[in-house]
PDB file of C-alpha atoms and ligand atoms in Angstrom:
ATOM      1  CA  MET A1285      88.266  84.132 105.359  1.00 58.00           C
ATOM      2  CA  THR A1286      86.315  82.314 102.679  1.00 64.00           C
ATOM      3  CA  GLY A1287      83.450  83.505 100.515  1.00 64.00           C
ATOM      4  CA  ASN A1288      80.093  81.848 100.033  1.00 61.00           C
ATOM      5  CA  ALA A1289      81.476  79.246  97.614  1.00 64.00           C
ATOM      6  CA  GLY A1290      84.393  78.326  99.886  1.00 70.00           C
ATOM      7  CA  VAL A1291      86.773  80.370  97.748  1.00 69.00           C
ATOM      8  CA  PRO A1292      89.337  82.442  99.687  1.00 71.00           C
ATOM      9  CA  VAL A1293      88.443  86.144  99.884  1.00 83.00           C
ATOM     10  CA  ARG A1294      90.992  88.917 100.262  1.00 90.00           C
ATOM     11  CA  GLN A1295      90.930  92.666  99.760  1.00 93.00           C
ATOM     12  CA  VAL A1296      94.360  93.630 101.163  1.00 94.00           C
ATOM     13  CA  PHE A1297      97.607  92.791  99.378  1.00 93.00           C
ATOM     14  CA  ALA A1298     100.854  93.934 100.954  1.00 91.00           C
ATOM     15  CA  ASP A1299     104.418  93.277  99.925  1.00 83.00           C
ATOM     16  CA  TYR A1300     105.796  94.933 103.068  1.00 84.00           C
ATOM     17  CA  ASP A1301     104.780  95.804 106.634  1.00 85.00           C
ATOM     18  CA  TYR A1302     102.868  98.981 105.803  1.00 83.00           C
ATOM     19  CA  LYS A1303     101.566  99.534 109.327  1.00 82.00           C
ATOM     20  CA  SER A1304     105.069 100.195 110.655  1.00 79.00           C
ATOM     21  CA  GLN A1305     105.959 102.720 107.924  1.00 74.00           C
ATOM     22  CA  GLU A1306     106.076 106.478 108.432  1.00 74.00           C
ATOM     23  CA  PRO A1307     103.277 107.532 106.069  1.00 71.00           C
ATOM     24  CA  HIS A1308     105.023 110.539 104.569  1.00 72.00           C
ATOM     25  CA  GLY A1309     108.443 108.943 104.070  1.00 70.00           C
ATOM     26  CA  HIS A1310     110.622 111.341 102.116  1.00 70.00           C
ATOM     27  CA  VAL A1311     107.707 113.102 100.396  1.00 77.00           C
ATOM     28  CA  ASN A1312     105.767 116.202 101.418  1.00 83.00           C
ATOM     29  CA  ARG A1313     108.850 118.004 102.704  1.00 88.00           C
ATOM     30  CA  PHE A1314     107.447 121.285 101.416  1.00 91.00           C
ATOM     31  CA  CYS A1315     104.042 122.930 101.728  1.00 93.00           C
ATOM     32  CA  SER A1316     101.993 122.498  98.564  1.00 90.00           C
ATOM     33  CA  ARG A1317     100.292 125.887  99.176  1.00 94.00           C
ATOM     34  CA  CYS A1318     103.173 128.259  99.974  1.00 96.00           C
ATOM     35  CA  GLY A1319     106.327 126.175  99.411  1.00 94.00           C
ATOM     36  CA  SER A1320     107.722 126.568 102.928  1.00 95.00           C
ATOM     37  CA  LEU A1321     109.267 123.683 104.827  1.00 94.00           C
ATOM     38  CA  ASN A1322     106.774 121.315 106.460  1.00 92.00           C
ATOM     39  CA  ASN A1323     107.091 120.180 110.052  1.00 91.00           C
ATOM     40  CA  ARG A1324     106.439 116.512 110.764  1.00 87.00           C
ATOM     41  CA  LEU A1325     104.215 116.427 113.824  1.00 85.00           C
ATOM     42  CA  PRO A1326     102.589 113.461 115.532  1.00 82.00           C
ATOM     43  CA  SER A1327      98.802 113.374 115.312  1.00 77.00           C
ATOM     44  CA  GLY A1328      96.069 110.883 116.100  1.00 72.00           C
ATOM     45  CA  ARG A1329      96.648 109.058 112.825  1.00 67.00           C
ATOM     46  CA  GLY A1330     100.440 109.043 112.856  1.00 72.00           C
ATOM     47  CA  ILE A1331     102.737 111.743 111.513  1.00 80.00           C
ATOM     48  CA  GLN A1332     101.250 114.789 109.776  1.00 85.00           C
ATOM     49  CA  SER A1333     103.029 117.246 107.463  1.00 89.00           C
ATOM     50  CA  ILE A1334     102.127 120.754 108.650  1.00 92.00           C
ATOM     51  CA  CYS A1335     103.535 123.898 107.071  1.00 95.00           C
ATOM     52  CA  SER A1336     105.944 125.781 109.327  1.00 94.00           C
ATOM     53  CA  TRP A1337     104.818 129.100 107.787  1.00 96.00           C
ATOM     54  CA  CYS A1338     101.084 128.953 106.913  1.00 96.00           C
ATOM     55  CA  GLY A1339      99.913 125.919 108.876  1.00 93.00           C
ATOM     56  CA  PHE A1340      98.522 124.127 105.824  1.00 95.00           C
ATOM     57  CA  VAL A1341      98.282 120.359 106.351  1.00 91.00           C
ATOM     58  CA  THR A1342      99.466 118.187 103.460  1.00 88.00           C
ATOM     59  CA  TYR A1343      97.818 114.795 103.411  1.00 85.00           C
ATOM     60  CA  ARG A1344      99.160 111.697 101.748  1.00 85.00           C
ATOM     61  CA  ASN A1345      96.638 109.234 100.359  1.00 89.00           C
ATOM     62  CA  PRO A1346      96.694 106.084  98.257  1.00 93.00           C
ATOM     63  CA  LEU A1347      96.302 106.426  94.512  1.00 96.00           C
ATOM     64  CA  PRO A1348      92.950 105.379  93.045  1.00 98.00           C
ATOM     65  CA  GLY A1349      93.253 102.816  90.292  1.00 97.00           C
ATOM     66  CA  VAL A1350      91.111 100.640  88.062  1.00 98.00           C
ATOM     67  CA  SER A1351      91.670  97.125  86.817  1.00 98.00           C
ATOM     68  CA  ILE A1352      89.558  95.310  84.241  1.00 98.00           C
ATOM     69  CA  LEU A1353      88.811  91.619  83.866  1.00 97.00           C
ATOM     70  CA  ILE A1354      87.714  91.207  80.244  1.00 97.00           C
ATOM     71  CA  GLU A1355      86.001  87.857  79.870  1.00 95.00           C
ATOM     72  CA  HIS A1356      85.465  86.256  76.476  1.00 94.00           C
ATOM     73  CA  GLU A1357      84.363  82.656  75.940  1.00 93.00           C
ATOM     74  CA  GLY A1358      85.875  81.404  79.184  1.00 93.00           C
ATOM     75  CA  ALA A1359      89.142  83.300  78.766  1.00 96.00           C
ATOM     76  CA  VAL A1360      90.607  86.397  80.398  1.00 97.00           C
ATOM     77  CA  LEU A1361      92.767  88.966  78.621  1.00 98.00           C
ATOM     78  CA  LEU A1362      96.175  89.631  80.168  1.00 98.00           C
ATOM     79  CA  GLY A1363      98.930  92.014  79.100  1.00 97.00           C
ATOM     80  CA  ARG A1364     102.683  91.655  79.542  1.00 98.00           C
ATOM     81  CA  ARG A1365     104.292  94.686  81.159  1.00 97.00           C
ATOM     82  CA  ILE A1366     107.139  96.392  79.344  1.00 96.00           C
ATOM     83  CA  PRO A1367     110.693  96.150  80.715  1.00 95.00           C
ATOM     84  CA  GLY A1368     111.409  98.944  83.189  1.00 92.00           C
ATOM     85  CA  SER A1369     107.803  99.262  84.352  1.00 90.00           C
ATOM     86  CA  PHE A1370     106.674  97.933  87.721  1.00 89.00           C
ATOM     87  CA  GLY A1371     106.619  94.138  87.307  1.00 92.00           C
ATOM     88  CA  GLY A1372     108.250  94.375  83.874  1.00 95.00           C
ATOM     89  CA  GLY A1373     108.021  91.094  81.913  1.00 96.00           C
ATOM     90  CA  LEU A1374     105.180  89.841  84.112  1.00 97.00           C
ATOM     91  CA  TRP A1375     101.501  89.747  83.209  1.00 98.00           C
ATOM     92  CA  CYS A1376      98.515  91.698  84.546  1.00 97.00           C
ATOM     93  CA  LEU A1377      94.918  92.634  83.965  1.00 98.00           C
ATOM     94  CA  PRO A1378      94.605  95.901  82.011  1.00 98.00           C
ATOM     95  CA  CYS A1379      94.884  98.587  84.696  1.00 97.00           C
ATOM     96  CA  GLY A1380      95.941 102.115  85.543  1.00 96.00           C
ATOM     97  CA  PHE A1381      95.329 105.196  87.647  1.00 96.00           C
ATOM     98  CA  VAL A1382      92.271 107.411  87.573  1.00 97.00           C
ATOM     99  CA  GLU A1383      93.014 110.890  86.225  1.00 97.00           C
ATOM    100  CA  TYR A1384      91.706 113.897  88.168  1.00 95.00           C
ATOM    101  CA  ASN A1385      89.194 114.917  85.454  1.00 94.00           C
ATOM    102  CA  GLU A1386      87.636 111.519  84.789  1.00 95.00           C
ATOM    103  CA  ASP A1387      85.429 109.101  86.703  1.00 95.00           C
ATOM    104  CA  ILE A1388      86.281 105.467  87.455  1.00 96.00           C
ATOM    105  CA  LEU A1389      84.125 104.173  84.581  1.00 96.00           C
ATOM    106  CA  GLY A1390      85.827 106.449  82.057  1.00 95.00           C
ATOM    107  CA  ALA A1391      89.219 105.530  83.482  1.00 97.00           C
ATOM    108  CA  ALA A1392      88.480 101.820  83.058  1.00 97.00           C
ATOM    109  CA  ARG A1393      87.355 102.225  79.438  1.00 96.00           C
ATOM    110  CA  ARG A1394      90.352 104.457  78.650  1.00 97.00           C
ATOM    111  CA  GLU A1395      92.919 102.105  80.185  1.00 97.00           C
ATOM    112  CA  VAL A1396      91.487  99.130  78.294  1.00 97.00           C
ATOM    113  CA  PHE A1397      91.610 101.022  75.001  1.00 97.00           C
ATOM    114  CA  GLU A1398      95.142 102.360  75.563  1.00 97.00           C
ATOM    115  CA  GLU A1399      96.560  98.984  76.577  1.00 97.00           C
ATOM    116  CA  THR A1400      94.580  96.600  74.358  1.00 97.00           C
ATOM    117  CA  GLY A1401      92.993  98.541  71.456  1.00 97.00           C
ATOM    118  CA  LEU A1402      89.567  97.192  72.473  1.00 96.00           C
ATOM    119  CA  THR A1403      86.422  99.043  73.367  1.00 95.00           C
ATOM    120  CA  VAL A1404      84.503  97.296  76.134  1.00 95.00           C
ATOM    121  CA  GLU A1405      81.191  97.346  77.876  1.00 94.00           C
ATOM    122  CA  LEU A1406      81.690  97.506  81.626  1.00 95.00           C
ATOM    123  CA  ALA A1407      79.401  94.926  83.223  1.00 94.00           C
ATOM    124  CA  SER A1408      79.930  95.221  86.981  1.00 94.00           C
ATOM    125  CA  ILE A1409      82.300  95.834  89.879  1.00 96.00           C
ATOM    126  CA  ILE A1410      83.745  92.528  91.086  1.00 94.00           C
ATOM    127  CA  GLN A1411      86.343  93.578  93.665  1.00 94.00           C
ATOM    128  CA  VAL A1412      87.999  96.505  95.474  1.00 96.00           C
ATOM    129  CA  THR A1413      91.526  96.068  96.814  1.00 96.00           C
ATOM    130  CA  SER A1414      94.207  97.829  98.857  1.00 96.00           C
ATOM    131  CA  ASN A1415      97.585  97.182  97.220  1.00 95.00           C
ATOM    132  CA  PHE A1416     100.712  98.092  99.170  1.00 93.00           C
ATOM    133  CA  LEU A1417     103.149  97.499  96.305  1.00 90.00           C
ATOM    134  CA  THR A1418     106.142  99.450  97.600  1.00 87.00           C
ATOM    135  CA  SER A1419     106.554 102.003 100.389  1.00 83.00           C
ATOM    136  CA  ASP A1420     106.035 104.688  97.700  1.00 84.00           C
ATOM    137  CA  LEU A1421     103.187 103.008  95.831  1.00 88.00           C
ATOM    138  CA  HIS A1422      99.932 102.283  97.585  1.00 92.00           C
ATOM    139  CA  SER A1423      96.847 102.015  95.386  1.00 95.00           C
ATOM    140  CA  ILE A1424      93.165 101.335  95.982  1.00 97.00           C
ATOM    141  CA  VAL A1425      91.864  99.537  92.932  1.00 97.00           C
ATOM    142  CA  THR A1426      88.300  99.058  91.738  1.00 97.00           C
ATOM    143  CA  VAL A1427      88.088  95.937  89.583  1.00 97.00           C
ATOM    144  CA  PHE A1428      85.529  95.768  86.779  1.00 97.00           C
ATOM    145  CA  LEU A1429      84.164  92.857  84.792  1.00 96.00           C
ATOM    146  CA  ALA A1430      83.908  93.826  81.119  1.00 96.00           C
ATOM    147  CA  HIS A1431      82.979  92.357  77.758  1.00 95.00           C
ATOM    148  CA  ARG A1432      84.625  93.271  74.471  1.00 93.00           C
ATOM    149  CA  LYS A1433      82.640  95.332  72.016  1.00 92.00           C
ATOM    150  CA  GLU A1434      84.929  96.096  69.096  1.00 92.00           C
ATOM    151  CA  GLY A1435      88.518  96.616  68.056  1.00 90.00           C
ATOM    152  CA  ALA A1436      91.503  94.429  67.231  1.00 92.00           C
ATOM    153  CA  LEU A1437      94.043  93.476  69.889  1.00 95.00           C
ATOM    154  CA  GLN A1438      96.876  95.999  69.838  1.00 94.00           C
ATOM    155  CA  PRO A1439      99.205  96.216  72.847  1.00 95.00           C
ATOM    156  CA  GLY A1440      99.981  99.785  73.903  1.00 94.00           C
ATOM    157  CA  ASP A1441     101.080 102.102  76.706  1.00 91.00           C
ATOM    158  CA  ASP A1442     103.096  99.976  79.193  1.00 93.00           C
ATOM    159  CA  ILE A1443     101.976  96.637  77.669  1.00 95.00           C
ATOM    160  CA  ASP A1444     103.988  94.900  74.921  1.00 96.00           C
ATOM    161  CA  ALA A1445     102.019  91.656  74.442  1.00 97.00           C
ATOM    162  CA  LEU A1446      98.432  90.510  74.876  1.00 97.00           C
ATOM    163  CA  GLU A1447      97.069  87.017  75.241  1.00 98.00           C
ATOM    164  CA  TRP A1448      93.842  85.267  76.256  1.00 97.00           C
ATOM    165  CA  PHE A1449      94.269  82.722  79.069  1.00 97.00           C
ATOM    166  CA  PRO A1450      91.708  80.198  80.362  1.00 96.00           C
ATOM    167  CA  ILE A1451      89.967  81.864  83.288  1.00 94.00           C
ATOM    168  CA  THR A1452      90.388  78.682  85.339  1.00 92.00           C
ATOM    169  CA  GLY A1453      94.140  78.708  84.617  1.00 87.00           C
ATOM    170  CA  PRO A1454      96.941  77.997  84.213  1.00 93.00           C
ATOM    171  CA  LEU A1455      97.954  81.659  84.325  1.00 96.00           C
ATOM    172  CA  PRO A1456     101.350  83.131  83.424  1.00 97.00           C
ATOM    173  CA  PRO A1457     103.579  84.770  86.103  1.00 97.00           C
ATOM    174  CA  LEU A1458     101.641  87.808  87.372  1.00 97.00           C
ATOM    175  CA  ALA A1459     102.923  91.275  88.314  1.00 95.00           C
ATOM    176  CA  PHE A1460     100.260  91.839  90.959  1.00 94.00           C
ATOM    177  CA  GLU A1461      99.248  89.289  93.564  1.00 93.00           C
ATOM    178  CA  ALA A1462      95.723  90.719  93.592  1.00 94.00           C
ATOM    179  CA  ASP A1463      95.179  89.846  89.917  1.00 96.00           C
ATOM    180  CA  GLY A1464      95.697  86.134  90.565  1.00 94.00           C
ATOM    181  CA  GLU A1465      93.250  86.224  93.457  1.00 92.00           C
ATOM    182  CA  ILE A1466      90.642  88.088  91.414  1.00 93.00           C
ATOM    183  CA  ILE A1467      90.896  85.775  88.404  1.00 95.00           C
ATOM    184  CA  ARG A1468      90.875  82.584  90.493  1.00 92.00           C
ATOM    185  CA  ARG A1469      87.889  83.772  92.480  1.00 90.00           C
ATOM    186  CA  PHE A1470      85.947  84.845  89.417  1.00 91.00           C
ATOM    187  CA  GLY A1471      86.808  81.613  87.601  1.00 90.00           C
ATOM    188  CA  ALA A1472      85.582  79.548  90.538  1.00 88.00           C
ATOM    189  CA  MET A1473      82.402  81.473  91.314  1.00 83.00           C
ATOM    190  CA  LYS A1474      81.351  83.301  88.119  1.00 79.00           C
ATOM    191  CA  PHE A1475      79.458  85.856  90.216  1.00 81.00           C
ATOM    192  CA  GLU A1476      77.751  88.811  88.573  1.00 86.00           C
ATOM    193  CA  GLY A1477      79.274  91.517  90.741  1.00 89.00           C
ATOM    194  CA  LEU A1478      77.809  94.855  91.715  1.00 91.00           C
ATOM    195  CA  ALA A1479      75.717  96.545  89.026  1.00 90.00           C
ATOM    196  CA  ILE A1480      77.082  99.815  87.684  1.00 90.00           C
ATOM    197  CA  GLU A1481      75.694 102.805  85.826  1.00 85.00           C
ATOM    198  CA  GLU A1482      74.392 102.270  82.315  1.00 70.00           C
ATOM    199  CA  PRO A1483      77.355 102.400  79.923  1.00 59.00           C
ATOM    200  CA  THR A1484      77.822 105.742  78.203  1.00 58.00           C
ATOM    201  CA  THR A1485      79.239 106.186  74.732  1.00 53.00           C
TER     202      THR A1485
HETATM  203 ZN1   ZN B1860     102.502 126.789 103.700  1.00 64.04          ZN
END
C-alpha cells in the first residue's frame, strides 16, 4: 500500500507470527479478582481466561504507548537505548507507555522530558501503529509530531545518548522498525498530521 505521495504506508509491525499465538501465553493463570485458578476456554475470539471459582473473565490487551517525533530545523531527535533494555544500544524516537492516571498528551510530554530534558509543544498526531515486538510485548503506539520549547538535552530514563539526525537520513540502527517507517514517511511528505487539543501547561 502506498500513500498519496507514493510513499509506503504501514501501521502493523510484527517480528513474529502473532496470529498463530495463544493470546494469554503463560500469563493470566490466576483470577485478578479472587485469585483462584483460571480455566482457559475457547471463545469466539480465541482462548479466554475464565475464573474457575467466580467466573470473572480476565482479558489481555496490548499496551498503549506514545512515541514523539521532535523536528527541529530539518532534523529529528533520537535516543540510544541503554544496555539491557529492549533494543539496547540501538536508537529510537522518545517513547514509552501511558500510565493509568494520565492521558496520551501528558504521557507524550512526560516521556520526552524524562528521556531528553526538553519540554515540547505537541503539534499533531502523525501515525498510529500496532507493534508486535515479542510474544509478551504488544503495544499500540500513537505517534506525535512535536517542536521543542525549552530545556537542554539531557539523556535520562532508559536513554544514554541523544543526537539530532537529518530527517531524510541517513539514520542510525533503530530499535523499532516502526520508527524508521515513520521518520522516512514524514521526511518524504512533511504532512501536518491530525490536529490535537490545544497544548496545556
Ligand atoms: Zn475469581
